[in-house]
Structures are given as structure tokens and as C-alpha cells.
Amino acid sequence: MTATETAPAEAARDFIRDIIRADLDAKRHKTVVTRFPPEPNGYLHIGHAKSICLNFGVAEEFGGRCHLRFDDTNPTKEEQEYIDAIERDVRWLGFDWGQHLYHASDYFEQLYDWAEHLIRAGKAYVDDQTQEKLRATRGTLTEPGKNSPWRERNVEENLDLFRRMRAGEFENGARILRAKIDMAAGNINLRDPALYRILHASHPRTGDKWCIYPSYDFAHGQSDAIEGITHSICTLEFEDHRPLYDWLLDNLPVPSRPRQYEFARLNLSYTVLSKRVLTELVRGGHVKAWDDPRMPTLAGLRRRGVPPAAIRDFVKRIGVAKANSVVDMGLLEFSIREALNKTAARRMAVLRPLKVVIENYPAGKSEELEAANHPDDAAAGVRRVRFGRELYVEREDFMESPPKKFFRLSPGREVRLRYAYFIKCREAVKNAAGEVIELRCSYDPETRGGNTPPDGRKVQATLHWVSAADAVPAEVRLYNPLFTQTVPNAGDFAADLNPNSVEVLTDCRLEPALSKAKAGEPVQFERQGYFCPDPDSKPGRLVFNRTVGLRDTWAKVASGKDG
Ligand code: ATP
Ligand code: MG
């Protein structure tokens, strides 16, 4: 899929929205209630953004509500840091759960009661088999599983053991509570799945109150039922779990009956959207942190300068379907450019400076020239940039012996300096190593503002520049794809990591107006791309991140280097 093939959808339409519309029209529900149910075991990534935009989006569109619910059933992997980050990121993306913040752990007492309910109904039993034994008797896709020797325990014994599990009498893994469904079921999820496991671990919210925790599968559907979720939207890998959720809802006195609908998860080229791999990238020091601008996390994208509107636009463009696919990173960047092009102020910055001395410009003189803040938006106003005898231009805008199609600076060539003057290069000064260190140029006073002179002379290139006396030094970080493969190997991902995923330029020169840019505020460095100040910036030491270049370079990223 390329950006030009997809028009931005006005009112989004997809199979989920069709189902909801039909349910509301047929009065099967008075209102729509959805939820976004993250496990607080990592930061949110752009795949989660798809789910967030869908769940909060349909609630908004159909006048319903969307809950934020932490599925916090696994205390060994969950942390308060993740809970805080998730709330921050959902808000940043532009959504609000109002009063509706919930946790699966809010329901631990109710879930426990329901587990006893199943035991009393003869539909759950305590199993003493070891982990290995449980795995070995589960069967395979082609072979049925084997019944546990503890499957026929009577209700009293099961209740007694389950209560003693709760009371902390047993070690981790000594026993589990299983649903009694069918060890020969074709769907492995129905082969007496685990409902409760013993875990002597402190929970971020319930502390040491519990030493048994419900399985994700036991908590999920019941939590939806407690909250009155009408449409329980999740990704395709849970399709096979639906029969289990339905079995549980059928066999428990739940207050409502949610229906689950599955959609395809987002996969994005040249990155990974697996919390496990993202966690390993952070823990293994392959990136600096969860908010490293190379990460596909919302925190990383934010730090990189991606506005939330760009992510929402991207999610709208990719739509919601049932077939898994890999979306081209170029499409995300298209949405980022679209959003930033409208809002980012234009500025001049020289990333790899080459000194220019204007020989016929008087030493000690300088003047202010007017520069537009946005070419298509007069309301954005103008700023003044200072011009003087010594300037910096981009090193790559000069070539001593240029090939035919190079129209920028070279000895004898005249170019326009944006908003300033025409300048002509006379000579390139070299150091002892033969490297060009300075250009000696002249300017034409009759071209002030960059205008064509009275003789009508034309130039074929317009360059950005900064005044040497006024420019502020800065570090600029350029980002390339984190991985070299369109679909990195999630197993041995280290081999697919791009060794050139960040390029740090430490000797950049920015026009002074940029020293006032605030963290996260997007700017366009003319001819270079969109950038934003990084929180690492300190007074006197600016650091900028490149959010995205001006053109689509994804066609040629295979080399691992940006074009
Ligand atoms: P885990 O492996 O830890 O379960 P997860 O990515 O599924 O990782 P959750 O916190 O369970 O993380 O996800 C919350 C919600 O986001 C779920 O409903 C899940 O289906 C959805 N989601 C996760 N990844 C994607 C993705 N790549 N595209 C769309 N939705 C996603
Ligand atoms: Mg999950």
C-alpha cells in the first residue's frame, strides 16, 4: 500500500463499525461500550495506537464510552512505571476515559467467587500435576490431551484445596485451578485451561493480599462482563480464545454478555511491535530507553517529534480489517509529513557546516533580512535573520569538480542564499590534508532578499545558510530504521538490528530563533526535514532530533543508511 493509493477516510467505515451500527439500529444495545485493555508490562507502541483509536474512536462516533482497563493479572511483569506511561500515552494520543479507569485487579474478589461457583457446579477442579506434566498431557493440534488423575475430585475437596491455595498453604506451581471442559477438544484452549495459579508475588495494587492470581483468559471476558462492555474488540490471535470466553460467560452468573470481535494487528516494516522484543531492546541496551526516538513506542514517537494527529491520521488511513499484513513505514512517515507540513515553522540550520567568507562584504557590517515563517501561511508571520561577512553553508552544497547535474556551489558558480543574496564562489581554501575548509565568495548587493538582479540573471540553486557570528551551536541526531529487514526476525532480532540507526552530528549551526524552540515543538529545517528539540537540550547546548526527512526514502533503506 502506498500513500497515494489511500485517500483519507472521512467517516471511517469498517466491519467493526458496521456491526456496531447494526446492533444499535436493531436495538440490541442502547449504547456502545468498549475498552482498551493493556497489560501494564511495557510501554504502548503504535500497534496499540490502532487499538486505542478504534476503541475510543467508535465510542466517540456512536455516542458511547470507552474504558481504560489495566489487565493486571500477572504481578511478576507489571510495574507502576508502565501504568503511568500508559495513562500518559493514551491521553497524549488525544483520548479520555473520564471516570472509567478500571483494573482487572478491582475484580479479584468477584473473580474468586466465580471460580468457586464453577467448582460448586462441577465445572472446575484443582489439579496437582506438575508444570511439565500439564504440558505433556495437553496433546497437540492433531492429538487429544489426557485427562488429569485429579479431574474427578469431588466438589468439597476442590473447594477445600482452592481455599487453601488462596490461604497460601502451597508453593508456587504446586497446584492450579482448571476449568473442566474437554481434554479432547479440537481447540486447545478448551482443554481444561488454567483459571488460577499460585504466585507468591506482591501486586502493584493489591499488595500481598493475594497469592493466587486469575489467568488472563479467566479475567478478561468476566472483566468485560462486569463493566457492561458491549463490543469486546481484540486482535486476531484471540479468535481461538473466544470459545473459552463464551464458555465461561455461559457458565457464570455474569451481569452482561459482551461479544468479542477480532481485527488484524498492526505490523510495521523495519520495526517490531512485540512488547517482549521491545523490552529486550531496552534491557539489553540496544536503545537508550523506552522513549528512545528510534522506538516504535508512543513515548519514542513523541520524543522524536511525531504529533499525535499524525498517528491518528495514519491509523485512519490503514483502516481496520481481518487480514494480517505489514504496513509500509513510508505510510506512517507520509502522515507525519502531512501533519508537520501544516504546523511546523520554517527555520534554517546547517548540519555539516562549511565556512563562507563574502570578500566584498565589509568586515564588521551586518544587516537583518526578512524570512517567512511558513511559505503557505502568511499568518505565521516573518522573522529577521542576520547576514554578515562570514556564513556557514551545508558542506554537501559545495563540490570542487561537480558532475553535470550538480547546480549548487562550485568554483565560478553563482547561487542564491535564501532570503539574502546571490553569491558566487571564487575559490575553495584547503587545509594541509587537502580538505576544503572555507569558500571565498562575492555577493551581488543588487539581489537583496534573494531577488533577481536588474540584468535578469538566473541561478539554479537556492541554499540555506546561517550567519557565523550569530548561529547557535547544536547537536542533531538523525535516525534511520532500527532494523535492516522489512520484517525483522522476532526470535534472534539482534542480527537484524541496524548498526547505523542513529547518526549524531555534534557541530551543527542553527539560526538563533531555534534556541527558543520548546521540547517537542516541531520545526522544519529548510531543505532538511522536520526536527524537534530533544529533552536532553540544556541552556547553551541544544539537541535536536530529526523526526522525518522531507522526502520518502524508504524505497532505498535496505542498505541500512538513509538516502
Ligand atoms: P502482550 O504480549 O504483553 O500481551 P500485547 O501487545 O498484546 O502484548 P496488551 O497490553 O495485551 O499487549 O495489548 C492491549 C491491547 O492492544 C490488546 O487489545 C491488543 O489486542 C492490542 N494490540 C496489541 N498489539 C497490537 C497491534 N500490533 N495492533 C493492534 N492492536 C494491538
Ligand atoms: Mg496481550
Coordinates of N, CA and C in Angstrom, one line a residue, residues 436-560:
V436 N 38.6 20.8 1.9 CA 38.1 22.2 1.8 C 37.6 22.7 3.1
I437 N 38.2 23.8 3.6 CA 37.8 24.3 4.9 C 37.0 25.7 4.8
E438 N 37.1 26.3 3.7 CA 36.5 27.6 3.6 C 36.2 27.9 2.1
L439 N 35.1 28.7 1.8 CA 34.9 29.1 0.5 C 35.0 30.7 0.5
R440 N 35.8 31.2 -0.5 CA 35.9 32.6 -0.7 C 34.9 33.0 -1.8
C441 N 33.9 33.9 -1.4 CA 32.9 34.2 -2.4 C 32.7 35.7 -2.5
S442 N 31.9 36.1 -3.4 CA 31.4 37.5 -3.5 C 29.9 37.5 -3.5
Y443 N 29.3 38.7 -3.2 CA 27.9 38.8 -3.3 C 27.5 39.9 -4.2
D444 N 26.2 39.9 -4.6 CA 25.7 41.0 -5.5 C 24.7 41.8 -4.7
P445 N 25.1 43.0 -4.3 CA 24.2 43.8 -3.5 C 22.8 44.1 -4.2
E446 N 22.8 43.9 -5.5 CA 21.5 44.2 -6.2 C 20.5 43.0 -6.1
T447 N 20.9 42.0 -5.3 CA 20.0 40.8 -5.2 C 19.4 40.7 -3.8
R448 N 19.4 41.8 -3.1 CA 18.9 41.8 -1.7 C 17.6 41.1 -1.5
G449 N 17.4 40.2 -0.5 CA 16.2 39.5 -0.4 C 16.2 38.2 -1.2
G450 N 17.3 38.0 -2.0 CA 17.3 36.8 -2.8 C 16.7 37.1 -4.2
N451 N 16.4 38.4 -4.5 CA 15.7 38.7 -5.7 C 16.6 38.7 -7.0
T452 N 16.0 38.5 -8.1 CA 16.7 38.5 -9.4 C 17.2 39.9 -9.6
P453 N 18.5 40.0 -10.0 CA 19.1 41.4 -10.3 C 18.5 42.0 -11.5
P454 N 18.7 43.3 -11.7 CA 18.2 44.1 -12.9 C 18.6 43.5 -14.2
D455 N 19.7 42.8 -14.3 CA 20.1 42.2 -15.6 C 19.4 40.9 -15.8
G456 N 18.5 40.5 -14.9 CA 17.7 39.3 -15.2 C 18.5 38.0 -15.0
R457 N 19.7 38.0 -14.5 CA 20.5 36.8 -14.3 C 19.8 35.8 -13.4
K458 N 19.9 34.5 -13.8 CA 19.2 33.5 -13.0 C 20.2 32.5 -12.4
V459 N 19.8 31.9 -11.3 CA 20.7 30.9 -10.7 C 19.8 29.6 -10.6
Q460 N 20.5 28.5 -10.5 CA 19.8 27.2 -10.5 C 19.6 26.6 -9.1
A461 N 20.2 27.2 -8.1 CA 20.0 26.6 -6.8 C 19.8 27.7 -5.7
T462 N 19.0 27.3 -4.7 CA 18.8 28.2 -3.5 C 19.3 27.4 -2.3
L463 N 20.2 28.0 -1.6 CA 20.8 27.3 -0.4 C 20.3 27.9 0.9
H464 N 20.3 27.1 1.9 CA 20.1 27.6 3.3 C 21.4 28.0 3.8
W465 N 21.5 28.8 4.9 CA 22.7 29.3 5.4 C 22.5 29.8 6.8
V466 N 23.5 30.0 7.6 CA 23.4 30.8 8.8 C 24.6 31.7 8.9
S467 N 24.4 32.8 9.7 CA 25.5 33.7 9.9 C 26.4 33.2 11.0
A468 N 27.7 33.2 10.7 CA 28.7 32.6 11.6 C 28.7 33.3 12.9
A469 N 28.5 34.6 12.9 CA 28.6 35.3 14.2 C 27.4 35.1 15.1
D470 N 26.3 34.8 14.5 CA 25.0 34.7 15.3 C 24.6 33.3 15.5
A471 N 25.0 32.3 14.7 CA 24.4 31.0 14.8 C 24.7 30.4 16.1
V472 N 23.8 29.5 16.6 CA 24.0 28.8 17.8 C 24.4 27.4 17.5
P473 N 25.4 26.9 18.3 CA 25.8 25.5 18.1 C 24.8 24.5 18.6
A474 N 24.7 23.3 18.0 CA 23.8 22.3 18.4 C 24.2 20.9 18.0
E475 N 23.7 20.0 18.7 CA 23.8 18.6 18.3 C 22.5 18.2 17.6
V476 N 22.7 17.5 16.5 CA 21.5 17.0 15.8 C 21.6 15.5 15.7
R477 N 20.5 14.8 16.0 CA 20.5 13.3 15.9 C 19.6 12.9 14.8
L478 N 20.2 12.2 13.9 CA 19.5 11.7 12.7 C 19.2 10.2 12.9
Y479 N 17.9 9.9 12.6 CA 17.5 8.5 12.9 C 17.3 7.7 11.6
N480 N 17.7 6.5 11.6 CA 17.5 5.6 10.5 C 16.7 4.4 11.0
P481 N 16.2 3.5 10.2 CA 15.4 2.4 10.7 C 16.2 1.6 11.7
L482 N 15.5 1.1 12.7 CA 16.1 0.4 13.8 C 16.6 -1.0 13.3
F483 N 15.9 -1.5 12.3 CA 16.2 -2.8 11.8 C 16.5 -2.7 10.3
T484 N 17.3 -3.7 9.8 CA 17.7 -3.7 8.4 C 16.7 -4.5 7.5
Q485 N 15.8 -5.3 8.2 CA 14.9 -6.1 7.4 C 13.5 -5.6 7.5
T486 N 12.7 -5.7 6.4 CA 11.4 -5.2 6.4 C 10.6 -5.9 7.5
V487 N 10.8 -7.3 7.7 CA 10.2 -8.0 8.8 C 11.3 -8.6 9.6
P488 N 11.7 -7.9 10.6 CA 12.9 -8.4 11.4 C 12.5 -9.8 12.1
N489 N 13.5 -10.6 12.3 CA 13.3 -11.9 13.0 C 13.1 -11.6 14.5
A490 N 11.8 -11.9 14.9 CA 11.5 -11.6 16.3 C 12.3 -12.5 17.3
G491 N 12.7 -13.7 16.8 CA 13.5 -14.6 17.7 C 14.9 -14.0 17.9
D492 N 15.7 -14.1 16.9 CA 17.1 -13.6 17.0 C 17.1 -12.2 16.4
F493 N 16.5 -11.2 17.1 CA 16.3 -9.9 16.5 C 17.7 -9.2 16.4
A494 N 18.6 -9.5 17.3 CA 19.9 -8.8 17.3 C 20.6 -8.8 16.0
A495 N 20.5 -9.9 15.3 CA 21.2 -10.0 14.0 C 20.6 -9.0 12.9
D496 N 19.4 -8.6 13.1 CA 18.7 -7.7 12.2 C 18.8 -6.3 12.6
L497 N 19.4 -6.0 13.7 CA 19.5 -4.6 14.2 C 20.4 -3.8 13.2
N498 N 20.0 -2.6 12.9 CA 20.7 -1.7 12.0 C 21.8 -1.0 12.9
P499 N 23.1 -1.3 12.5 CA 24.2 -0.6 13.3 C 24.2 0.9 13.1
N500 N 23.6 1.4 12.1 CA 23.6 2.8 11.8 C 22.2 3.4 12.1
S501 N 21.6 3.0 13.1 CA 20.2 3.5 13.3 C 20.2 4.9 13.9
V502 N 21.4 5.4 14.4 CA 21.4 6.8 14.8 C 22.7 7.4 14.3
E503 N 22.7 8.6 13.9 CA 23.9 9.3 13.5 C 23.9 10.7 14.2
V504 N 24.9 10.9 15.0 CA 24.9 12.1 15.9 C 25.8 13.1 15.3
L505 N 25.3 14.3 14.9 CA 26.1 15.4 14.4 C 26.3 16.4 15.5
T506 N 27.6 16.6 15.8 CA 27.8 17.4 17.0 C 28.2 18.9 16.7
D507 N 28.4 19.2 15.5 CA 28.9 20.5 15.1 C 27.9 21.3 14.2
C508 N 26.6 21.3 14.6 CA 25.7 21.9 13.7 C 25.5 23.4 14.1
R509 N 25.0 24.2 13.2 CA 24.8 25.6 13.5 C 23.4 26.0 13.1
L510 N 22.7 26.6 14.1 CA 21.3 26.9 13.9 C 21.1 28.4 13.9
E511 N 20.1 28.8 13.2 CA 19.7 30.3 13.3 C 19.2 30.5 14.7
P512 N 19.5 31.7 15.2 CA 19.2 32.0 16.7 C 17.8 31.7 17.1
A513 N 16.8 31.9 16.2 CA 15.4 31.7 16.6 C 15.2 30.3 17.1
L514 N 16.0 29.4 16.7 CA 15.8 28.0 17.1 C 16.1 27.7 18.6
S515 N 16.9 28.7 19.2 CA 17.2 28.4 20.6 C 16.0 28.6 21.5
K516 N 14.9 29.2 20.9 CA 13.7 29.4 21.7 C 12.7 28.2 21.5
A517 N 13.0 27.3 20.6 CA 12.1 26.2 20.4 C 11.9 25.4 21.7
K518 N 10.7 25.0 22.0 CA 10.4 24.2 23.2 C 10.5 22.7 22.9
A519 N 10.8 21.9 23.9 CA 10.8 20.4 23.7 C 9.6 19.9 23.0
G520 N 9.7 19.1 22.0 CA 8.6 18.6 21.3 C 8.0 19.5 20.2
E521 N 8.4 20.8 20.2 CA 7.8 21.7 19.2 C 8.4 21.4 17.9
P522 N 7.6 21.1 16.9 CA 8.2 20.7 15.6 C 8.6 22.0 14.8
V523 N 9.7 21.8 14.1 CA 10.2 22.9 13.2 C 10.7 22.2 11.9
Q524 N 10.6 22.9 10.8 CA 11.2 22.4 9.6 C 12.6 23.1 9.4
F525 N 13.6 22.3 9.3 CA 14.9 22.9 8.9 C 14.8 22.9 7.3
E526 N 14.8 24.1 6.8 CA 14.6 24.1 5.3 C 15.5 23.2 4.6
R527 N 15.0 22.5 3.6 CA 15.7 21.5 2.7 C 16.1 20.3 3.4
Q528 N 15.9 20.2 4.8 CA 16.5 19.0 5.5 C 15.4 18.1 6.0
G529 N 14.3 18.6 6.5 CA 13.3 17.8 7.1 C 12.7 18.4 8.3
Y530 N 12.0 17.6 9.1 CA 11.3 18.1 10.3 C 12.1 17.6 11.5
F531 N 12.2 18.6 12.5 CA 13.1 18.3 13.6 C 12.3 18.8 14.9
C532 N 12.8 18.4 16.0 CA 12.3 19.0 17.3 C 13.3 18.9 18.3
P533 N 13.3 19.8 19.3 CA 14.3 19.8 20.4 C 14.1 18.6 21.2
D534 N 15.2 18.0 21.6 CA 15.2 16.8 22.5 C 15.3 17.3 23.9
P535 N 14.6 16.5 24.8 CA 14.7 16.9 26.2 C 16.1 16.9 26.8
D536 N 17.1 16.3 26.1 CA 18.5 16.4 26.5 C 19.1 17.8 26.4
S537 N 18.4 18.7 25.7 CA 18.9 20.0 25.5 C 19.1 20.7 26.8
K538 N 20.2 21.5 26.9 CA 20.5 22.3 28.1 C 20.7 23.7 27.6
P539 N 20.6 24.7 28.5 CA 21.0 26.0 28.0 C 22.4 26.0 27.5
G540 N 22.5 26.6 26.3 CA 23.8 26.6 25.7 C 24.2 25.3 24.9
R541 N 23.4 24.3 25.1 CA 23.7 23.0 24.4 C 22.4 22.4 23.9
L542 N 22.0 22.9 22.7 CA 20.8 22.4 22.1 C 21.0 21.1 21.5
V543 N 19.9 20.2 21.6 CA 19.9 18.9 20.9 C 18.6 18.8 20.2
F544 N 18.7 18.5 18.9 CA 17.5 18.3 18.1 C 17.5 16.9 17.5
N545 N 16.3 16.4 17.4 CA 16.0 15.1 16.8 C 15.5 15.3 15.4
R546 N 15.9 14.5 14.4 CA 15.2 14.6 13.1 C 14.0 13.7 13.3
T547 N 12.8 14.3 13.1 CA 11.6 13.5 13.1 C 11.4 12.7 11.8
V548 N 11.6 13.4 10.7 CA 11.4 12.7 9.4 C 12.1 13.6 8.4
G549 N 12.6 13.0 7.3 CA 13.1 13.8 6.2 C 12.0 14.4 5.4
L550 N 12.4 15.2 4.4 CA 11.3 15.8 3.6 C 10.8 14.9 2.5
R551 N 11.6 13.9 2.1 CA 11.1 13.0 1.1 C 11.1 11.6 1.6
D552 N 10.3 10.8 0.9 CA 10.2 9.4 1.2 C 11.5 8.7 0.8
T553 N 12.2 8.2 1.8 CA 13.5 7.5 1.5 C 13.4 6.0 1.8
W554 N 12.2 5.5 2.0 CA 12.0 4.1 2.4 C 12.3 3.2 1.3
A555 N 12.2 3.7 0.1 CA 12.4 2.8 -1.1 C 13.9 2.3 -1.0
K556 N 14.8 3.1 -0.4 CA 16.2 2.7 -0.5 C 16.8 2.5 0.8
V557 N 16.1 2.1 1.8 CA 16.7 1.9 3.1 C 17.3 0.6 3.3
A558 N 17.1 -0.3 2.4 CA 17.7 -1.7 2.5 C 19.1 -1.7 2.9
S559 N 19.9 -0.7 2.5 CA 21.3 -0.6 2.8 C 21.5 -0.3 4.3
G560 N 20.5 0.1 5.0 CA 20.6 0.5 6.4 C 21.0 1.9 6.6

